[in-house]
JSON list of C-alpha atoms in Angstrom, two decimals:
[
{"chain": "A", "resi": 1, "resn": "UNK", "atom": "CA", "xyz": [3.74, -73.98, 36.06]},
{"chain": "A", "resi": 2, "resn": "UNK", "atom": "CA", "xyz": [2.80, -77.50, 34.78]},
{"chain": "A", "resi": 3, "resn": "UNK", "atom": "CA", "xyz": [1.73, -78.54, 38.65]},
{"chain": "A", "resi": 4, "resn": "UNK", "atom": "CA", "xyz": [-0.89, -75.69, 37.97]},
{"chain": "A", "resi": 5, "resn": "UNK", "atom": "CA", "xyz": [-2.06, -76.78, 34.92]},
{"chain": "A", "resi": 6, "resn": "UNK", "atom": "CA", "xyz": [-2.43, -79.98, 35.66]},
{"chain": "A", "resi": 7, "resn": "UNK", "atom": "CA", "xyz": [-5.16, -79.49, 38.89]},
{"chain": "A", "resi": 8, "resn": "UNK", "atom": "CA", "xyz": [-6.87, -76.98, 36.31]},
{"chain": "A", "resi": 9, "resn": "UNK", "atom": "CA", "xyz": [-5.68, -73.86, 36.84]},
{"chain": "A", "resi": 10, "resn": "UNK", "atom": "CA", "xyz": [-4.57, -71.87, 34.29]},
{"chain": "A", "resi": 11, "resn": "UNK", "atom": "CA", "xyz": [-1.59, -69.75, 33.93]},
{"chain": "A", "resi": 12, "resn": "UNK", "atom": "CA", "xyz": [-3.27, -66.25, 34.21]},
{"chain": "A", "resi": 13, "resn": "UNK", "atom": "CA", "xyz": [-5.39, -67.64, 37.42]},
{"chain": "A", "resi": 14, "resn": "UNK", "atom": "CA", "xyz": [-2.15, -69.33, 38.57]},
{"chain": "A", "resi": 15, "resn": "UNK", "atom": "CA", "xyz": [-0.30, -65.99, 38.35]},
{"chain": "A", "resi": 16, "resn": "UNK", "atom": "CA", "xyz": [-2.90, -63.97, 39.67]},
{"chain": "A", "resi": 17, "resn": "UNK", "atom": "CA", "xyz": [-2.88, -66.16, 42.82]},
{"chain": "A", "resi": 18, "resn": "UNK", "atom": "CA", "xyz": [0.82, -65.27, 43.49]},
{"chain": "A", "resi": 19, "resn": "UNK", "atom": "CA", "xyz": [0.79, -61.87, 43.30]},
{"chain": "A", "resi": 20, "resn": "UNK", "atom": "CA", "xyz": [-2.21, -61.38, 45.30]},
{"chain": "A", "resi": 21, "resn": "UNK", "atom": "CA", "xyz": [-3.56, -63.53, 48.07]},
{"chain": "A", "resi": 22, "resn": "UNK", "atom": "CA", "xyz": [-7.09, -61.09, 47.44]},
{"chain": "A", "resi": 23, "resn": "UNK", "atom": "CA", "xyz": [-9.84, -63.37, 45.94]},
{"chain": "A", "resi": 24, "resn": "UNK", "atom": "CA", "xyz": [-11.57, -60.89, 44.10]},
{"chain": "A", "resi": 25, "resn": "UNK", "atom": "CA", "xyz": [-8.58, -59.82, 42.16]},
{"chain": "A", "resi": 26, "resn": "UNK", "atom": "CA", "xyz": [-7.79, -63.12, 40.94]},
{"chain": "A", "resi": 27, "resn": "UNK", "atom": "CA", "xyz": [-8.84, -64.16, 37.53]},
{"chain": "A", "resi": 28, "resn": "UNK", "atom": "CA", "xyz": [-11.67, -67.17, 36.96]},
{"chain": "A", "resi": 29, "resn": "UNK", "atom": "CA", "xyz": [-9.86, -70.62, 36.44]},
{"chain": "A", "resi": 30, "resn": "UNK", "atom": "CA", "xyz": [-9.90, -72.00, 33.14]},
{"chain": "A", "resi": 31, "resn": "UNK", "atom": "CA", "xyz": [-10.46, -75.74, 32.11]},
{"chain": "A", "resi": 32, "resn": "UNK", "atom": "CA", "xyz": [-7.14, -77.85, 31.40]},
{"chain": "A", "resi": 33, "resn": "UNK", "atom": "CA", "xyz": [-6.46, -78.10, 27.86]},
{"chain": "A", "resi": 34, "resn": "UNK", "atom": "CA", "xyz": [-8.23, -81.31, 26.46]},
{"chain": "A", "resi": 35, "resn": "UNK", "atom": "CA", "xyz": [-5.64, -84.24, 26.01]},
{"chain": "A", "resi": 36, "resn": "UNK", "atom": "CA", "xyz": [-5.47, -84.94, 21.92]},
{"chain": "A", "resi": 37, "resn": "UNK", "atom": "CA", "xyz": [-5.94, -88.64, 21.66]},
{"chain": "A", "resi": 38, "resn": "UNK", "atom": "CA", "xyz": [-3.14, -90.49, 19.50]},
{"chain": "A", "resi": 39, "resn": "UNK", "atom": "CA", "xyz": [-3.82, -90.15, 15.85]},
{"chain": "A", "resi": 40, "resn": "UNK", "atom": "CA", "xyz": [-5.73, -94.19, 14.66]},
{"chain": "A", "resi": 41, "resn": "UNK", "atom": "CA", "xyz": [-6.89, -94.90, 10.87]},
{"chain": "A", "resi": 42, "resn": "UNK", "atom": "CA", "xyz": [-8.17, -98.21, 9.96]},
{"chain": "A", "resi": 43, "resn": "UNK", "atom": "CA", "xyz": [-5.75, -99.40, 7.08]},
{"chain": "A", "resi": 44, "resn": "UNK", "atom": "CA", "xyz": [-6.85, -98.88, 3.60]},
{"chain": "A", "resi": 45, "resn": "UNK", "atom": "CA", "xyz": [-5.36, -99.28, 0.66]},
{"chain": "A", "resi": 46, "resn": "UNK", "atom": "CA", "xyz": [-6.26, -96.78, -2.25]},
{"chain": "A", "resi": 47, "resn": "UNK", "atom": "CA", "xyz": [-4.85, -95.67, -5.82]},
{"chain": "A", "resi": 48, "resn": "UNK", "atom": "CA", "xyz": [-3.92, -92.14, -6.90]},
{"chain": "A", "resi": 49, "resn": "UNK", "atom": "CA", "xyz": [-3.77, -91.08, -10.91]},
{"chain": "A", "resi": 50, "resn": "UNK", "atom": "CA", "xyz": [-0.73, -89.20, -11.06]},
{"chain": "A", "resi": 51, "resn": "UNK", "atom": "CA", "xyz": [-0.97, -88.71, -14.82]},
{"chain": "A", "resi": 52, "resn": "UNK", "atom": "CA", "xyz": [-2.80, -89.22, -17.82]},
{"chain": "A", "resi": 53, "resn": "UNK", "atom": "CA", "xyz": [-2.03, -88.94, -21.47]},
{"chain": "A", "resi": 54, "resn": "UNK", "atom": "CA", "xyz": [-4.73, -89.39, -24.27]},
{"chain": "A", "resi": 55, "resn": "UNK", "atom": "CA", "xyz": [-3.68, -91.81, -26.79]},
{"chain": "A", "resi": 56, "resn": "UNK", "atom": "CA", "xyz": [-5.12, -93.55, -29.88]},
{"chain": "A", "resi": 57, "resn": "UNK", "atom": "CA", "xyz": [-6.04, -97.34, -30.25]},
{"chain": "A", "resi": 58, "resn": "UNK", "atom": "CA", "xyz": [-5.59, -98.01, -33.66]},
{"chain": "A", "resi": 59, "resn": "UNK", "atom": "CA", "xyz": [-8.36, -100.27, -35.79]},
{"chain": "A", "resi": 60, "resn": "UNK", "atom": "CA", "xyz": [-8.08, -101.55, -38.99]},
{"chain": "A", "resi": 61, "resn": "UNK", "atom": "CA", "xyz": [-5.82, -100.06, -41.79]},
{"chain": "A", "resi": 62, "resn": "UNK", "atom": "CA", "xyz": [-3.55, -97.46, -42.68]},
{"chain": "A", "resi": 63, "resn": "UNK", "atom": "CA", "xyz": [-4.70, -95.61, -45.99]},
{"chain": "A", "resi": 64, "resn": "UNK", "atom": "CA", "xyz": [-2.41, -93.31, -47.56]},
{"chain": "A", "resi": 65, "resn": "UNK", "atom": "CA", "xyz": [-3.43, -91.43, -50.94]},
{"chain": "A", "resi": 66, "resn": "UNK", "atom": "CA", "xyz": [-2.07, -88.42, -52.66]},
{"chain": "A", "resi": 67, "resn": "UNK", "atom": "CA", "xyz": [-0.26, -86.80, -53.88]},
{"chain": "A", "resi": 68, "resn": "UNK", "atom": "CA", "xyz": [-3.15, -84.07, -53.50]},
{"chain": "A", "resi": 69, "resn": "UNK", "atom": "CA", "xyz": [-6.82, -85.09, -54.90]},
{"chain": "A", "resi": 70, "resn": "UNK", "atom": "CA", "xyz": [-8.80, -87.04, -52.08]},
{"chain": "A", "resi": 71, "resn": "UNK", "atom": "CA", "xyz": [-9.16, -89.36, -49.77]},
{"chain": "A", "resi": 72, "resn": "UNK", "atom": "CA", "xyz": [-11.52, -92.35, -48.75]},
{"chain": "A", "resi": 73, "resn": "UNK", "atom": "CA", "xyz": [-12.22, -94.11, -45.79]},
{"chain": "A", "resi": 74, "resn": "UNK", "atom": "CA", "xyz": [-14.99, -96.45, -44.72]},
{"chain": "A", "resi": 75, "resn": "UNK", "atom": "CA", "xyz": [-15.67, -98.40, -41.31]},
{"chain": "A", "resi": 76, "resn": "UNK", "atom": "CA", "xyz": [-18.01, -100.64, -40.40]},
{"chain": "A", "resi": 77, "resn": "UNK", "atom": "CA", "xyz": [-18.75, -102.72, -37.54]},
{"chain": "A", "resi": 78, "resn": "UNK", "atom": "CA", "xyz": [-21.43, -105.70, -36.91]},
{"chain": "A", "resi": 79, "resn": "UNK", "atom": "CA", "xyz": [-23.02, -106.07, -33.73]},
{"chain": "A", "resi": 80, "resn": "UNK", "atom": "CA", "xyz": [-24.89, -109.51, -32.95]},
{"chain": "A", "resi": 81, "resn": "UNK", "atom": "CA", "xyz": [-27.78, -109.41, -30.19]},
{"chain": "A", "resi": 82, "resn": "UNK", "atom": "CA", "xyz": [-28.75, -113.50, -29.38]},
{"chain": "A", "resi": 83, "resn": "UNK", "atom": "CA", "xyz": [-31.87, -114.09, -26.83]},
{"chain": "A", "resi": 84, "resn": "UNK", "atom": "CA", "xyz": [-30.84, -115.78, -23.82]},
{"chain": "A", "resi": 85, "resn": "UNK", "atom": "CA", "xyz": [-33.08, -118.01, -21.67]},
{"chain": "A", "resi": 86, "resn": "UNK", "atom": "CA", "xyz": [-32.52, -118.51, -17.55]},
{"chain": "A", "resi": 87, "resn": "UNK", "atom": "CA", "xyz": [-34.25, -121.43, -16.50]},
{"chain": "A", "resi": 88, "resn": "UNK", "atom": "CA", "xyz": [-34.13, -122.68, -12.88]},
{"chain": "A", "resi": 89, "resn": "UNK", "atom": "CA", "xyz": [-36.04, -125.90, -13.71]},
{"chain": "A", "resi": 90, "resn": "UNK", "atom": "CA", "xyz": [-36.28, -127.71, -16.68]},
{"chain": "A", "resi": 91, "resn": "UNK", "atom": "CA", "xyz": [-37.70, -126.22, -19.61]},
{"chain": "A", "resi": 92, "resn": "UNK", "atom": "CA", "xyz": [-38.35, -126.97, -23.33]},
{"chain": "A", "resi": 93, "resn": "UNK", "atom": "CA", "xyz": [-36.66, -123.61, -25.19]},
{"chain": "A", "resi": 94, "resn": "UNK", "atom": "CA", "xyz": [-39.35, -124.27, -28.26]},
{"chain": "A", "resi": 95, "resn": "UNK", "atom": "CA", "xyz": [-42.12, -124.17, -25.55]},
{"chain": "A", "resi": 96, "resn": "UNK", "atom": "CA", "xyz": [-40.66, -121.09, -24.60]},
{"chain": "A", "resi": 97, "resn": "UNK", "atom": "CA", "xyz": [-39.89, -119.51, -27.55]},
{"chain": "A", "resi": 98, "resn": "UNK", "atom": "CA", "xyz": [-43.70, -120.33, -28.34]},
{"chain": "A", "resi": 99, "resn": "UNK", "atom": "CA", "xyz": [-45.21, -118.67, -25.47]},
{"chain": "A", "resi": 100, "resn": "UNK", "atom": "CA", "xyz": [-42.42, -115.84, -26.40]},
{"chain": "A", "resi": 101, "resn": "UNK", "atom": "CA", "xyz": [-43.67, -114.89, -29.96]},
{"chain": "A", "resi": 102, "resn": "UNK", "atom": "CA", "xyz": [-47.45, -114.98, -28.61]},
{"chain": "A", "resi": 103, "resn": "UNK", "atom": "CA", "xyz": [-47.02, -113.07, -25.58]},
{"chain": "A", "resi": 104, "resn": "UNK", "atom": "CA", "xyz": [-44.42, -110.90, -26.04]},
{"chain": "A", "resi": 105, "resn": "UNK", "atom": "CA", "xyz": [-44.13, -109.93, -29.89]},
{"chain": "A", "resi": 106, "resn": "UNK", "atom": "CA", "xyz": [-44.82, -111.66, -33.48]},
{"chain": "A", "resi": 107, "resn": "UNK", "atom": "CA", "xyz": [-41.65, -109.62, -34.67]},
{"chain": "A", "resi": 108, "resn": "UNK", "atom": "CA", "xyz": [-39.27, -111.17, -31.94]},
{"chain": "A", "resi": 109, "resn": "UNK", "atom": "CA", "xyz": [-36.20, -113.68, -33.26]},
{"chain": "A", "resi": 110, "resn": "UNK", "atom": "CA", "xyz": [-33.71, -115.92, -31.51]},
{"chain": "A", "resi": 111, "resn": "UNK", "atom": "CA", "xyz": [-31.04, -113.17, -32.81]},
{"chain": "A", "resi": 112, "resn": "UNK", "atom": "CA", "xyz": [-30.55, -110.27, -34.71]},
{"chain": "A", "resi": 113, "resn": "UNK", "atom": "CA", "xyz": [-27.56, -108.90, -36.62]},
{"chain": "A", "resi": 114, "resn": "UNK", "atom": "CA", "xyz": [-26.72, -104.85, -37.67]},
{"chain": "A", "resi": 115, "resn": "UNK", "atom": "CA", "xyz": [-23.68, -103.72, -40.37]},
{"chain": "A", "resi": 116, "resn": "UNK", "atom": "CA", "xyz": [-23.14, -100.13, -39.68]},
{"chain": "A", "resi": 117, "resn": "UNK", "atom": "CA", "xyz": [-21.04, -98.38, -41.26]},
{"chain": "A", "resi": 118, "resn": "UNK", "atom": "CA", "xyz": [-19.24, -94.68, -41.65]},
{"chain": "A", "resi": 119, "resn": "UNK", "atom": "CA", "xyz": [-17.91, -93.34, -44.87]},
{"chain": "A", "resi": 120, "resn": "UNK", "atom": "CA", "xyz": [-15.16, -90.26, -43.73]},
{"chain": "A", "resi": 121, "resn": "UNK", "atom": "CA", "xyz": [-13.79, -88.36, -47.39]},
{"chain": "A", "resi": 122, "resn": "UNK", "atom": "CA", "xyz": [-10.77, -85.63, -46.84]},
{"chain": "A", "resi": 123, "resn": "UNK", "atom": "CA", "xyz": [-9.70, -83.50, -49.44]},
{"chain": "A", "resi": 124, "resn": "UNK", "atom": "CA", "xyz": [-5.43, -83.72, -49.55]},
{"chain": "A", "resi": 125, "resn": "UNK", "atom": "CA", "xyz": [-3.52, -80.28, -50.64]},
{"chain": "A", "resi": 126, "resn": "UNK", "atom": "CA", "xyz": [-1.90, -80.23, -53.54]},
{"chain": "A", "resi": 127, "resn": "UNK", "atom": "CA", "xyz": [1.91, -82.28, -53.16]},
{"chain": "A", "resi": 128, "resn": "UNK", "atom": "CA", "xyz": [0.88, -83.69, -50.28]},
{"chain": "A", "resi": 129, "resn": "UNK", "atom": "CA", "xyz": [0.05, -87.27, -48.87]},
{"chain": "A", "resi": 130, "resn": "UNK", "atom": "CA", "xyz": [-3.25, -87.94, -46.74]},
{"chain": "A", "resi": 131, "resn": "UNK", "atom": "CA", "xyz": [-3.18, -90.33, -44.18]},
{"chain": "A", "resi": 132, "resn": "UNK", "atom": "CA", "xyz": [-6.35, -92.17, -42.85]},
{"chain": "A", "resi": 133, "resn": "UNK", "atom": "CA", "xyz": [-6.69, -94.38, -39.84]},
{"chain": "A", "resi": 134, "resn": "UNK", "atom": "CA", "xyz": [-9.62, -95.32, -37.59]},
{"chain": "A", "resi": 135, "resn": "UNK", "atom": "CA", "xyz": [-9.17, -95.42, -34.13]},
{"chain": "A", "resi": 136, "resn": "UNK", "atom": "CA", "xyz": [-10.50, -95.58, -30.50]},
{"chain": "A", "resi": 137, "resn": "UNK", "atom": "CA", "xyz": [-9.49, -92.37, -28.12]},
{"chain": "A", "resi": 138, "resn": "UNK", "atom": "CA", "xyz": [-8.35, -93.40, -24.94]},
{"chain": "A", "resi": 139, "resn": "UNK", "atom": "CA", "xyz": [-6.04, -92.84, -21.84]},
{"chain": "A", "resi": 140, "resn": "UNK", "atom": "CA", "xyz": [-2.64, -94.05, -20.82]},
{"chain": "A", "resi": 141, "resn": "UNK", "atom": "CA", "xyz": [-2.66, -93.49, -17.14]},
{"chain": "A", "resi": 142, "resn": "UNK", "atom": "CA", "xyz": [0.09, -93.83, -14.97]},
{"chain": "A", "resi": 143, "resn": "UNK", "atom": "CA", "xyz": [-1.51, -95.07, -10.93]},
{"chain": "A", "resi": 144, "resn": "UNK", "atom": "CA", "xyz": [-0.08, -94.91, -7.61]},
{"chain": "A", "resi": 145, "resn": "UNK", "atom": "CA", "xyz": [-1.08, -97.35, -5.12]},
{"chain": "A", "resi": 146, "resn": "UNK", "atom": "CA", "xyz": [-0.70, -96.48, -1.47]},
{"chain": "A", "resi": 147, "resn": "UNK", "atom": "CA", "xyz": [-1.41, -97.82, 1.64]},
{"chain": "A", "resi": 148, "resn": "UNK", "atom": "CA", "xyz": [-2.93, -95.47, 5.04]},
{"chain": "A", "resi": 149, "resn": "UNK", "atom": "CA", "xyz": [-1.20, -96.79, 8.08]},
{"chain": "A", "resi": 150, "resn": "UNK", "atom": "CA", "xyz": [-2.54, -96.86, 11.73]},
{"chain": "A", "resi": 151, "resn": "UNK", "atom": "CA", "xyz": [-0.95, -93.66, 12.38]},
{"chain": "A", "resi": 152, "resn": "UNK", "atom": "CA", "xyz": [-2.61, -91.74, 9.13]},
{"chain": "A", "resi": 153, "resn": "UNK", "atom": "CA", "xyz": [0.24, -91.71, 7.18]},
{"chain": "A", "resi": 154, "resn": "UNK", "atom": "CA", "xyz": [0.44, -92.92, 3.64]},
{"chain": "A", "resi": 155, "resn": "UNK", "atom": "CA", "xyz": [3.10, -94.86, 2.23]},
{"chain": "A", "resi": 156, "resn": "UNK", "atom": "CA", "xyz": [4.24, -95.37, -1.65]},
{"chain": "A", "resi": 157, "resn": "UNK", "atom": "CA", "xyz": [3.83, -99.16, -2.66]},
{"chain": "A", "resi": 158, "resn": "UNK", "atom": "CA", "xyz": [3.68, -98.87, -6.54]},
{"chain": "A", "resi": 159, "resn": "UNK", "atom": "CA", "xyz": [3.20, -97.50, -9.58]},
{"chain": "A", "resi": 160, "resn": "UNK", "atom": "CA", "xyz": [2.17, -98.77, -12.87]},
{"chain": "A", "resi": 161, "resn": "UNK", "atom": "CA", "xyz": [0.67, -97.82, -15.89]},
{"chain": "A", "resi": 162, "resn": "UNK", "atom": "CA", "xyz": [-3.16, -98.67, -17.68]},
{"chain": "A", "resi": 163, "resn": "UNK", "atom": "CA", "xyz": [-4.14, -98.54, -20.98]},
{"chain": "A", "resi": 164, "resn": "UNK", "atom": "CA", "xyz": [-7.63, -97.22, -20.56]},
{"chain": "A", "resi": 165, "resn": "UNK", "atom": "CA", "xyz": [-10.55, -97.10, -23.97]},
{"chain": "A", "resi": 166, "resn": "UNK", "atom": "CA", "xyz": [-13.13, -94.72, -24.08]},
{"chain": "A", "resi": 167, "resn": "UNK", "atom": "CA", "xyz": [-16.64, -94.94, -25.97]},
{"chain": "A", "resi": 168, "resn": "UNK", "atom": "CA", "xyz": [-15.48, -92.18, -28.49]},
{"chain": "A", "resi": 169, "resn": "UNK", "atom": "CA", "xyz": [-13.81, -93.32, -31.84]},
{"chain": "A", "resi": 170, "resn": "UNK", "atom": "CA", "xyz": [-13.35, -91.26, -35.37]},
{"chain": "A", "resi": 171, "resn": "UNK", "atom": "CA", "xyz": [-10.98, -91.10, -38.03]},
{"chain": "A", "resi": 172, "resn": "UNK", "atom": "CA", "xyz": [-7.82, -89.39, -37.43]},
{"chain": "A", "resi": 173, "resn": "UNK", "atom": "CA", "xyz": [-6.61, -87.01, -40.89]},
{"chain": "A", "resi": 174, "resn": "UNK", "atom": "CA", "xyz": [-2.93, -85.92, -41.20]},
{"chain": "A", "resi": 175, "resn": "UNK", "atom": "CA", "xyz": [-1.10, -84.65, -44.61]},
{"chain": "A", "resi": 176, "resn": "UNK", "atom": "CA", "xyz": [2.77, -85.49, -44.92]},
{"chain": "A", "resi": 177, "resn": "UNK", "atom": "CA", "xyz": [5.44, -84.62, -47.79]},
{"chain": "A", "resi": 178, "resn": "UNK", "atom": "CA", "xyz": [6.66, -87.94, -48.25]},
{"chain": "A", "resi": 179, "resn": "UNK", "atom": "CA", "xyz": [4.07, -91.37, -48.64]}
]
């Protein structure tokens, strides 16, 4: 039966053709099946994240207060914006800074600092102990890294772990018995 299939006859035609040596009985040939061609990626090499915890990066203190009444905490963070100059040739930075404060604005300066800060107040139940602490909400994340072979199939190389920040931060409140 392969001999048949491989001049493009297929089995039901093939069959048909044995039985009966009439034409008009036989069934029309079909096409060979197509030939697959063997399986070819270009090699890569990619990561997976296979887990992911959220976590807290601690900043600053520890305040502990209590027992009951309340509780105080205050951040605050200063944030220092400097003008920067990119000058191909040479340049004279007070010529610049001239042409600066007349073109662009009276009110610009070579730098600028801002304090900001956040006040956070928790009432503590009565014969207990409030705890206080600033922190940073991120991700510990545990990555694969695998590589895709020539014949599509991936293999393990490693796996370690990242310690990943996000933008959000807060305070973080608990209450314990015991300071």
């Amino acid at each position: 039966m392969n001999r048949f299939r491989t001049i493009g006859l297929g089995l039901v035609a093939a069959a048909a053709l044995t039985v009966s040596a009439t034409p008009a009985m036989a069934a029309p040939a079909s096409p060979a099946a197509p030939v697959k061609p063997a399986k070819a990626c270009p090699p890569d090499v990619y990561y997976k994240v296979k887990s992911k915890k959220q976590i807290n990066y601690w900043v600053g203190r520890h305040f502990v207060d209590g027992k009951g009444g309340k509780i105080t905490g205050r951040v605050e963070r200063s944030v220092t914006k400097s003008a920067t100059l990119e000058a191909g040739a040479e340049a004279s930075v007070g010529a610049v800074w001239a042409t600066v404060k007349a073109n662009v604005s009276k009110s610009a300066t070579k730098s600028n600092t801002v304090t900001v800060g956040h006040w956070y107040e928790h009432k503590i139940s009565k014969n207990r102990y409030g705890h206080l602490r600033y922190r940073v909400i991120g991700y510990k994340v545990l990555f694969e890294k695998y590589r895709t072979r020539g014949n599509c199939k991936d293999q393990f190389l490693d796996a370690f772990y990242g310690n990943i920040p996000t933008s959000k931060e807060g305070w973080k409140y608990w209450e314990t018995k015991k300071a």
